[in-house]
CSV table of C-alpha atoms and ligand atoms in Angstrom, one decimal:
chain,number,residue,atom,x,y,z
Y,1,MET,CA,3.3,10.5,-20.2
Y,2,ASN,CA,-0.4,10.2,-19.6
Y,3,ASP,CA,-2.5,13.1,-18.2
Y,4,LEU,CA,-3.5,11.1,-15.2
Y,5,THR,CA,-0.3,11.4,-13.3
Y,6,VAL,CA,-0.8,10.8,-9.6
Y,7,LEU,CA,2.6,10.9,-7.9
Y,8,SER,CA,1.2,11.7,-4.5
Y,9,ALA,CA,3.8,11.7,-1.8
Y,10,SER,CA,1.4,11.6,1.1
Y,11,PRO,CA,-1.8,9.5,1.5
Y,12,ARG,CA,-5.2,10.9,0.4
Y,13,ASN,CA,-8.4,9.6,1.8
Y,14,ASP,CA,-10.9,11.1,-0.7
Y,15,TRP,CA,-10.4,8.8,-3.6
Y,16,SER,CA,-13.5,8.5,-5.9
Y,17,ARG,CA,-14.4,5.2,-7.6
Y,18,ALA,CA,-14.0,6.9,-11.0
Y,19,GLU,CA,-10.4,8.1,-10.2
Y,20,ILE,CA,-9.5,4.6,-9.1
Y,21,LEU,CA,-11.0,3.0,-12.2
Y,22,ALA,CA,-9.1,5.5,-14.3
Y,23,LEU,CA,-5.8,4.3,-12.8
Y,24,PHE,CA,-6.8,0.7,-13.5
Y,25,ALA,CA,-7.4,1.7,-17.1
Y,26,LEU,CA,-4.0,3.3,-17.7
Y,27,PRO,CA,-1.7,1.7,-20.2
Y,28,PHE,CA,0.1,-1.1,-18.3
Y,29,ASN,CA,3.6,0.6,-18.6
Y,30,ASP,CA,2.3,4.0,-17.4
Y,31,LEU,CA,0.6,2.4,-14.4
Y,32,LEU,CA,3.7,0.5,-13.4
Y,33,PHE,CA,5.9,3.5,-13.9
Y,34,GLN,CA,3.7,5.6,-11.6
Y,35,ALA,CA,3.5,2.8,-9.0
Y,36,GLN,CA,7.3,2.3,-9.0
Y,37,THR,CA,7.8,6.1,-8.8
Y,38,VAL,CA,5.5,6.4,-5.7
Y,39,HIS,CA,7.1,3.3,-4.2
Y,40,ARG,CA,10.6,4.8,-4.4
Y,41,GLN,CA,9.4,7.9,-2.5
Y,42,HIS,CA,8.7,5.9,0.6
Y,43,PHE,CA,10.6,2.6,0.4
Y,44,ASN,CA,13.9,1.0,-0.6
Y,45,PRO,CA,12.7,-0.7,-3.8
Y,46,ASN,CA,15.1,-3.6,-3.2
Y,47,GLU,CA,13.8,-4.6,0.3
Y,48,VAL,CA,10.8,-6.9,1.0
Y,49,GLN,CA,9.4,-7.5,4.4
Y,50,VAL,CA,9.2,-11.1,5.4
Y,51,SER,CA,6.4,-12.5,7.6
Y,52,THR,CA,5.8,-16.1,8.7
Y,53,LEU,CA,2.3,-17.5,9.2
Y,54,LEU,CA,1.1,-20.1,11.7
Y,55,SER,CA,-2.4,-21.5,12.1
Y,56,ILE,CA,-2.8,-21.6,15.9
Y,57,LYS,CA,-6.4,-23.0,15.7
Y,58,THR,CA,-7.5,-24.8,12.6
Y,59,GLY,CA,-10.8,-25.6,10.9
Y,60,ALA,CA,-14.4,-25.9,12.2
Y,61,CYS,CA,-15.1,-22.2,11.9
Y,62,PRO,CA,-18.7,-21.2,12.2
Y,63,GLU,CA,-18.5,-18.5,9.5
Y,64,ASP,CA,-19.4,-19.2,5.9
Y,65,CYS,CA,-16.7,-17.4,3.9
Y,66,LYS,CA,-17.0,-19.0,0.5
Y,67,TYR,CA,-13.3,-19.0,-0.2
Y,68,CYS,CA,-12.2,-20.5,3.0
Y,69,PRO,CA,-11.0,-24.1,3.6
Y,70,GLN,CA,-11.5,-23.7,7.3
Y,71,SER,CA,-15.2,-22.9,7.3
Y,72,GLY,CA,-17.3,-25.7,9.0
Y,73,HIS,CA,-20.0,-25.1,6.3
Y,74,TYR,CA,-17.9,-27.0,3.6
Y,75,ASN,CA,-16.2,-30.3,3.5
Y,76,THR,CA,-12.6,-29.7,2.6
Y,77,GLU,CA,-11.3,-32.7,4.4
Y,78,LEU,CA,-9.1,-30.5,6.5
Y,79,GLU,CA,-7.8,-31.9,9.8
Y,80,LYS,CA,-9.2,-29.7,12.6
Y,81,GLU,CA,-7.0,-28.7,15.5
Y,82,LYS,CA,-7.7,-27.1,18.8
Y,83,LEU,CA,-5.9,-24.0,20.0
Y,84,MET,CA,-2.1,-24.8,20.1
Y,85,GLU,CA,-0.1,-24.8,23.3
Y,86,VAL,CA,1.8,-21.6,23.9
Y,87,GLU,CA,5.1,-23.4,24.1
Y,88,LYS,CA,4.6,-25.1,20.7
Y,89,VAL,CA,3.7,-21.7,19.1
Y,90,LEU,CA,6.9,-20.2,20.5
Y,91,GLU,CA,9.0,-23.0,19.2
Y,92,GLU,CA,7.6,-22.3,15.7
Y,93,ALA,CA,8.3,-18.6,16.2
Y,94,LYS,CA,11.9,-19.3,17.1
Y,95,LEU,CA,12.3,-21.4,13.9
Y,96,ALA,CA,10.7,-18.6,11.9
Y,97,LYS,CA,13.2,-16.1,13.3
Y,98,GLU,CA,16.1,-18.5,12.6
Y,99,SER,CA,15.0,-18.7,8.9
Y,100,GLY,CA,14.9,-14.9,8.5
Y,101,ALA,CA,11.4,-13.8,9.2
Y,102,SER,CA,11.0,-10.4,11.0
Y,103,ARG,CA,7.2,-10.8,11.8
Y,104,PHE,CA,5.3,-13.8,13.1
Y,105,CYS,CA,1.6,-13.9,12.3
Y,106,MET,CA,-0.7,-16.2,14.2
Y,107,GLY,CA,-4.2,-17.0,12.7
Y,108,ALA,CA,-7.2,-18.7,14.3
Y,109,ALA,CA,-10.3,-20.1,12.6
Y,110,TRP,CA,-12.6,-18.2,14.9
Y,111,ARG,CA,-15.6,-15.9,14.4
Y,112,GLU,CA,-14.2,-14.1,17.5
Y,113,PRO,CA,-12.0,-15.2,20.4
Y,114,HIS,CA,-13.7,-16.6,23.4
Y,115,THR,CA,-12.9,-15.0,26.8
Y,116,ARG,CA,-11.4,-18.3,27.9
Y,117,ASP,CA,-8.9,-18.2,25.0
Y,118,MET,CA,-7.6,-14.7,25.7
Y,119,PRO,CA,-5.0,-15.6,28.4
Y,120,TYR,CA,-3.3,-18.1,26.0
Y,121,VAL,CA,-3.2,-15.7,23.0
Y,122,LEU,CA,-1.8,-12.9,25.2
Y,123,GLU,CA,1.0,-15.2,26.4
Y,124,MET,CA,1.7,-16.1,22.7
Y,125,VAL,CA,2.1,-12.3,21.9
Y,126,LYS,CA,4.4,-11.7,24.8
Y,127,GLY,CA,6.6,-14.8,24.0
Y,128,VAL,CA,6.9,-13.8,20.3
Y,129,LYS,CA,7.8,-10.2,21.3
Y,130,ALA,CA,10.4,-11.5,23.7
Y,131,LEU,CA,12.1,-13.3,20.8
Y,132,GLY,CA,12.6,-10.0,19.1
Y,133,LEU,CA,10.0,-10.6,16.4
Y,134,GLU,CA,7.2,-8.3,15.4
Y,135,SER,CA,3.9,-10.0,16.3
Y,136,CYS,CA,0.6,-10.2,14.3
Y,137,MET,CA,-2.6,-11.9,15.0
Y,138,THR,CA,-5.8,-12.6,13.1
Y,139,LEU,CA,-8.5,-14.1,15.4
Y,140,GLY,CA,-11.7,-12.7,13.9
Y,141,MET,CA,-13.9,-10.0,15.4
Y,142,LEU,CA,-12.6,-8.2,18.5
Y,143,THR,CA,-14.3,-6.0,21.1
Y,144,SER,CA,-12.6,-2.9,22.3
Y,145,GLU,CA,-11.7,-4.6,25.6
Y,146,GLN,CA,-10.0,-7.5,23.7
Y,147,SER,CA,-8.2,-5.1,21.5
Y,148,ARG,CA,-6.8,-3.3,24.6
Y,149,GLN,CA,-5.7,-6.5,26.1
Y,150,LEU,CA,-3.8,-7.4,23.0
Y,151,ALA,CA,-2.3,-4.0,22.8
Y,152,ASP,CA,-1.2,-4.2,26.5
Y,153,ALA,CA,0.5,-7.6,25.7
Y,154,GLY,CA,2.5,-5.8,23.0
Y,155,LEU,CA,0.8,-6.9,19.8
Y,156,ASP,CA,2.2,-5.0,16.9
Y,157,TYR,CA,-0.3,-5.8,14.1
Y,158,TYR,CA,-3.9,-7.1,13.9
Y,159,ASN,CA,-5.0,-8.6,10.6
Y,160,HIS,CA,-8.7,-8.3,9.7
Y,161,ASN,CA,-9.5,-8.1,6.0
Y,162,LEU,CA,-12.4,-6.4,4.3
Y,163,ASP,CA,-12.0,-9.1,1.6
Y,164,THR,CA,-13.9,-7.3,-1.2
Y,165,SER,CA,-16.1,-4.4,-2.1
Y,166,PRO,CA,-19.1,-3.6,0.0
Y,167,GLU,CA,-21.3,-4.4,-3.0
Y,168,PHE,CA,-19.9,-7.9,-3.6
Y,169,TYR,CA,-19.4,-8.8,0.0
Y,170,GLY,CA,-22.8,-10.4,0.5
Y,171,ASP,CA,-22.2,-12.9,-2.3
Y,172,ILE,CA,-19.2,-14.2,-0.4
Y,173,ILE,CA,-20.0,-14.1,3.4
Y,174,THR,CA,-23.4,-14.0,5.0
Y,175,THR,CA,-22.6,-14.7,8.7
Y,176,ARG,CA,-21.0,-11.3,9.4
Y,177,THR,CA,-21.5,-7.9,7.9
Y,178,TYR,CA,-19.1,-5.4,6.3
Y,179,GLU,CA,-20.0,-3.0,9.2
Y,180,GLU,CA,-18.9,-5.5,11.8
Y,181,ARG,CA,-15.5,-5.8,10.1
Y,182,LEU,CA,-15.2,-2.0,10.1
Y,183,ASP,CA,-16.1,-2.0,13.8
Y,184,THR,CA,-13.3,-4.4,14.6
Y,185,LEU,CA,-10.9,-2.4,12.6
Y,186,ALA,CA,-11.9,0.7,14.6
Y,187,ASN,CA,-11.4,-1.1,17.9
Y,188,VAL,CA,-8.0,-2.2,16.8
Y,189,ARG,CA,-7.0,1.2,15.7
Y,190,GLU,CA,-8.2,2.8,18.9
Y,191,ALA,CA,-6.2,0.4,21.0
Y,192,GLY,CA,-3.1,1.6,19.2
Y,193,ILE,CA,-2.4,-1.6,17.3
Y,194,LYS,CA,-1.2,-1.3,13.7
Y,195,VAL,CA,-3.8,-2.4,11.2
Y,196,CYS,CA,-3.2,-5.1,8.6
Y,197,CYS,CA,-6.2,-5.1,6.2
Y,198,GLY,CA,-6.7,-6.1,2.6
Y,199,GLY,CA,-8.6,-8.6,0.6
Y,200,ILE,CA,-8.9,-11.3,-2.0
Y,201,VAL,CA,-9.1,-11.1,-5.7
Y,202,GLY,CA,-10.1,-13.8,-8.2
Y,203,MET,CA,-13.4,-14.6,-6.5
Y,204,GLY,CA,-15.5,-13.7,-9.5
Y,205,GLU,CA,-15.7,-10.1,-8.6
Y,206,THR,CA,-15.8,-7.3,-11.2
Y,207,ALA,CA,-13.1,-4.7,-11.9
Y,208,ASP,CA,-15.4,-2.3,-10.2
Y,209,ASP,CA,-15.4,-4.5,-7.1
Y,210,ARG,CA,-11.6,-4.6,-7.0
Y,211,ALA,CA,-11.6,-0.7,-7.3
Y,212,GLY,CA,-14.2,-0.7,-4.5
Y,213,LEU,CA,-12.1,-2.7,-2.1
Y,214,LEU,CA,-9.1,-0.5,-2.7
Y,215,GLN,CA,-11.3,2.6,-2.3
Y,216,GLN,CA,-12.5,1.4,1.1
Y,217,LEU,CA,-8.9,0.7,2.3
Y,218,ALA,CA,-7.4,3.9,1.0
Y,219,ASN,CA,-10.2,6.1,2.3
Y,220,MET,CA,-9.9,4.9,5.9
Y,221,GLU,CA,-9.2,7.8,8.3
Y,222,GLN,CA,-5.8,6.3,8.7
Y,223,GLN,CA,-4.7,3.9,6.0
Y,224,PRO,CA,-3.7,0.3,7.1
Y,225,GLU,CA,0.0,0.0,7.7
Y,226,SER,CA,-0.1,-3.4,6.0
Y,227,VAL,CA,-2.3,-4.3,3.0
Y,228,PRO,CA,-2.4,-8.0,2.1
Y,229,ILE,CA,-3.6,-8.7,-1.5
Y,230,ASN,CA,-4.5,-12.3,-1.7
Y,231,MET,CA,-5.1,-14.2,-4.9
Y,232,LEU,CA,-7.8,-16.7,-4.3
Y,233,VAL,CA,-6.4,-20.2,-3.5
Y,234,LYS,CA,-9.1,-22.5,-4.9
Y,235,VAL,CA,-9.6,-25.2,-2.4
Y,236,ALA,CA,-11.6,-28.4,-3.3
Y,237,GLY,CA,-14.9,-28.5,-1.3
Y,238,THR,CA,-15.3,-24.7,-1.1
Y,239,PRO,CA,-18.0,-23.0,-3.2
Y,240,LEU,CA,-15.3,-21.1,-5.1
Y,241,GLU,CA,-13.2,-24.2,-6.1
Y,242,GLU,CA,-14.1,-23.8,-9.8
Y,243,GLU,CA,-13.9,-20.0,-10.0
Y,244,THR,CA,-12.4,-18.7,-13.3
Y,245,GLU,CA,-8.7,-17.6,-13.1
Y,246,LEU,CA,-8.2,-13.8,-12.8
Y,247,ASP,CA,-6.1,-12.4,-15.7
Y,248,PRO,CA,-2.5,-12.1,-14.3
Y,249,PHE,CA,-2.1,-8.5,-15.6
Y,250,GLU,CA,-5.3,-7.6,-13.7
Y,251,PHE,CA,-3.7,-8.9,-10.5
Y,252,ILE,CA,-0.5,-6.8,-11.1
Y,253,ARG,CA,-2.7,-3.8,-11.8
Y,254,THR,CA,-4.4,-4.3,-8.5
Y,255,ILE,CA,-1.0,-4.3,-6.7
Y,256,ALA,CA,0.1,-1.2,-8.6
Y,257,VAL,CA,-3.1,0.7,-7.8
Y,258,ALA,CA,-2.9,-0.3,-4.1
Y,259,ARG,CA,0.7,1.1,-4.1
Y,260,ILE,CA,-0.4,4.4,-5.6
Y,261,LEU,CA,-3.4,4.8,-3.3
Y,262,MET,CA,-1.6,3.8,-0.2
Y,263,PRO,CA,2.0,5.1,-0.7
Y,264,GLN,CA,3.2,4.5,2.8
Y,265,SER,CA,1.7,1.1,3.5
Y,266,HIS,CA,3.5,-2.2,3.0
Y,267,VAL,CA,1.5,-4.0,0.3
Y,268,ARG,CA,1.8,-7.8,0.7
Y,269,LEU,CA,1.9,-10.2,-2.1
Y,270,SER,CA,-0.1,-12.6,0.0
Y,271,ALA,CA,-1.8,-15.9,-0.7
Y,272,GLY,CA,-1.6,-17.4,-4.2
Y,273,ARG,CA,2.2,-17.2,-4.8
Y,274,GLU,CA,2.4,-21.0,-5.1
Y,275,GLU,CA,0.5,-20.7,-8.4
Y,276,MET,CA,2.6,-17.7,-9.7
Y,277,ASN,CA,5.9,-18.1,-11.6
Y,278,GLU,CA,9.0,-16.0,-10.7
Y,279,GLN,CA,8.3,-13.5,-13.5
Y,280,MET,CA,4.9,-12.7,-12.2
Y,281,GLN,CA,6.2,-12.3,-8.6
Y,282,ALA,CA,9.0,-10.0,-10.0
Y,283,LEU,CA,6.3,-7.9,-11.7
Y,284,ALA,CA,4.4,-7.7,-8.5
Y,285,PHE,CA,7.5,-6.4,-6.7
Y,286,PHE,CA,8.0,-3.9,-9.5
Y,287,ALA,CA,4.4,-2.8,-9.1
Y,288,GLY,CA,5.1,-2.0,-5.5
Y,289,ALA,CA,4.5,-5.1,-3.4
Y,290,ASN,CA,7.0,-5.1,-0.6
Y,291,SER,CA,6.0,-7.9,1.8
Y,292,ILE,CA,5.5,-11.7,1.5
Y,293,PHE,CA,4.5,-14.7,3.6
Y,294,TYR,CA,7.6,-16.9,3.9
Y,295,GLY,CA,7.6,-20.6,4.7
Y,296,GLU,CA,6.1,-23.7,3.2
Y,297,LYS,CA,2.6,-23.2,4.5
Y,298,LEU,CA,0.2,-20.3,4.7
Y,299,LEU,CA,-2.5,-21.3,7.2
Y,300,THR,CA,-3.6,-24.6,5.6
Y,301,THR,CA,-2.5,-24.3,2.0
Y,302,PRO,CA,1.0,-24.5,0.4
Y,303,ASN,CA,3.3,-21.6,-0.1
Y,304,PRO,CA,6.6,-21.6,-2.0
Y,305,ALA,CA,9.5,-23.3,-0.2
Y,306,ALA,CA,11.8,-20.9,1.7
Y,307,ASN,CA,14.9,-21.7,-0.3
Y,308,LYS,CA,12.9,-21.0,-3.6
Y,309,ASP,CA,12.0,-17.6,-2.2
Y,310,MET,CA,15.6,-16.9,-1.2
Y,311,GLN,CA,16.8,-17.9,-4.7
Y,312,LEU,CA,14.3,-15.5,-6.2
Y,313,PHE,CA,15.4,-12.7,-3.9
Y,314,ASP,CA,19.0,-13.4,-5.0
Y,315,LYS,CA,18.1,-13.3,-8.6
Y,316,LEU,CA,16.3,-10.0,-8.2
Y,317,GLY,CA,18.9,-8.4,-5.7
Y,318,ILE,CA,16.2,-8.2,-3.0
Y,319,GLN,CA,17.1,-8.1,0.7
Y,320,PRO,CA,14.7,-9.1,3.5
Y,321,GLU,CA,13.7,-5.9,5.4
Y,322,GLN,CA,15.2,-5.8,8.9
Y,323,VAL,CA,13.0,-5.1,11.8
Y,324,GLN,CA,13.8,-2.1,14.0
Y,325,VAL,CA,14.1,-3.7,17.5
Y,326,THR,CA,13.3,-1.1,20.3
Y,327,ASP,CA,15.3,-1.0,23.5
Y,328,THR,CA,12.5,-2.7,25.4
Y,329,ASP,CA,12.3,-5.5,22.8
Y,330,ALA,CA,16.1,-5.9,23.0
Y,331,GLU,CA,16.0,-6.1,26.9
Y,332,GLN,CA,13.1,-8.6,26.8
Y,333,GLU,CA,15.1,-10.7,24.3
Y,334,GLU,CA,18.2,-10.6,26.5
Y,335,GLN,CA,16.0,-11.8,29.5
Y,336,LEU,CA,14.6,-14.7,27.4
Y,337,GLN,CA,18.0,-15.7,26.2
Y,338,GLU,CA,19.2,-15.7,29.8
Y,339,GLN,CA,16.3,-17.9,30.8
Y,340,ILE,CA,17.1,-20.3,28.0
Y,341,ARG,CA,20.8,-20.4,29.0
Y,342,GLN,CA,19.8,-21.2,32.6
Y,343,GLU,CA,17.4,-24.0,31.4
Y,344,GLU,CA,20.1,-25.5,29.1
Y,345,SER,CA,22.8,-25.4,31.8
Y,346,LYS,CA,20.6,-27.5,34.1
Y,347,GLN,CA,21.0,-30.5,31.8
Y,348,TYR,CA,24.8,-30.5,32.3
Y,349,PHE,CA,25.1,-30.2,36.1
Y,350,TYR,CA,23.9,-32.6,38.7
Y,351,ASP,CA,23.2,-31.7,42.3
Y,352,ALA,CA,26.3,-33.1,44.1
Y,353,THR,CA,24.9,-32.3,47.5
Y,354,ALA,CA,21.9,-34.6,47.1
Z,1,SAM,N1,-10.9,-16.2,11.1
Z,1,SAM,C1,-10.3,-15.0,11.0
Z,1,SAM,C2,-11.0,-14.0,10.1
Z,1,SAM,O1,-11.5,-14.4,9.1
Z,1,SAM,O2,-10.9,-12.8,10.3
Z,1,SAM,C3,-8.8,-15.0,10.7
Z,1,SAM,C4,-8.3,-16.1,9.8
Z,1,SAM,S1,-8.8,-15.9,8.1
Z,1,SAM,C5,-8.3,-17.4,7.4
Z,1,SAM,C6,-7.7,-14.7,7.4
Z,1,SAM,C7,-7.9,-14.3,5.9
Z,1,SAM,O3,-7.3,-15.3,5.1
Z,1,SAM,C8,-9.3,-14.1,5.4
Z,1,SAM,O4,-9.8,-12.8,5.7
Z,1,SAM,C9,-9.0,-14.1,3.9
Z,1,SAM,O5,-8.8,-12.9,3.4
Z,1,SAM,C10,-7.8,-15.0,3.8
Z,1,SAM,N2,-8.1,-16.3,3.1
Z,1,SAM,C11,-8.7,-17.3,3.6
Z,1,SAM,N3,-8.9,-18.3,2.7
Z,1,SAM,C12,-8.3,-17.9,1.6
Z,1,SAM,C13,-8.1,-18.5,0.3
Z,1,SAM,N4,-8.6,-19.7,0.0
Z,1,SAM,N5,-7.5,-17.7,-0.6
Z,1,SAM,C14,-7.0,-16.5,-0.3
Z,1,SAM,N6,-7.1,-15.9,0.9
Z,1,SAM,C15,-7.8,-16.6,1.8
Z,2,DTB,C1,-4.2,-12.7,4.8
Z,2,DTB,O1,-4.6,-11.7,4.3
Z,2,DTB,N1,-3.8,-13.8,4.2
Z,2,DTB,C2,-3.3,-14.8,5.1
Z,2,DTB,C3,-3.3,-14.0,6.4
Z,2,DTB,N2,-4.0,-12.8,6.1
Z,2,DTB,C4,-3.9,-14.6,7.7
Z,2,DTB,C5,-4.1,-16.1,5.1
Z,2,DTB,C6,-4.1,-16.7,3.7
Z,2,DTB,C7,-4.9,-18.0,3.9
Z,2,DTB,C8,-4.9,-18.8,2.6
Z,2,DTB,C9,-5.6,-20.1,2.8
Z,2,DTB,C10,-5.1,-21.0,3.8
Z,2,DTB,O2,-3.8,-21.3,3.8
Z,2,DTB,O3,-5.8,-21.6,4.6
Z,3,SF4,FE1,-13.6,-18.6,9.5
Z,3,SF4,FE2,-11.8,-16.7,9.0
Z,3,SF4,FE3,-12.2,-18.8,7.3
Z,3,SF4,FE4,-14.0,-16.9,7.5
Z,3,SF4,S1,-11.9,-16.6,6.8
Z,3,SF4,S2,-14.4,-19.2,7.5
Z,3,SF4,S3,-13.9,-16.4,9.6
Z,3,SF4,S4,-11.4,-18.9,9.4
């Protein structure tokens, strides 16, 4: 076994860049063995958390993120859509629940939510919770007041990514700073919402940048509960459409190092699965990934079909992780089911006194 054995049971937040690079440089089998060992200390290795994503407001975003098909700065021929109606969002959430998702994530192509939009997104959170699903939103930057409103509505997770290392960040986004992202994350944390924060690889960053992203995430005062690792989805019309492929083993190494640095976090094998074969996804699960986005679409780009994912789970003996529904959630769900029963029964009875 290699000297650099880091089987830490509890999270550390003093990782140096050199230590992280040394993990990346381990022989592949040693790295995966360490990652799998850490993984088994905190999780059932045969369970994967399943989230479904929905774009609740699509395209025409004022930000210039070079990877993003929804930025208004690039012509990606995406059909723009205004904020969806609450009812439509809840219909989608119900379908997601019926197909086995335990968390429903709603994403908006905004720099930040406008005050006039808040009442609608708060209703969405309440409705999703009432269905007995965990709720997650990603709406751009948040003030502390907006974070508190979302927390009061019952939001479980807020997704806000750092995307890459502080050094490479300016090459990818110029319309908002790394500091502003950290401020939003601090607001979310302070409001008591769980943090979902990760990044994208395959954007032309160096190995040092990948280590830098993981260093930022791991060294947060409290590590994010959920860490999405996205492989860049190259979309025609974006400045990164011709970017060189990242070596697949480097991607698996990134997952494994994330697992070792953040032993208690769910690491999500996020965007990019449509371009990965089953063997690569299996390796990612072995390296410690234990969450996926499930359903045919991410926000605007394709994701593997649900039945393909279920077949892969079957082949690997993986079970979807079940959500722990609290008493309050269960009561709310019962109330909602009662409302639905009442609405449905109206169709079958006419008013004989009229
Ligand atoms: N507008 C909000 C924001 O940026 O904070 C929320 C939605 S935004 C689409 C959420 C995340 O999706 C981004 O931070 C980025 O990490 C990821 N993402 C966007 N386009 C992507 C792509 N082409 N490939 C991989 N990940 C992508
Ligand atoms: C995250 O880290 N990845 C998801 C979610 N958070 C919101 C989004 C991936 C988007 C991929 C490109 C698209 O479908 O538009
Ligand atoms: Fe807008 Fe978010 Fe896309 Fe950036 S990643 S352009 S903020 S939707």
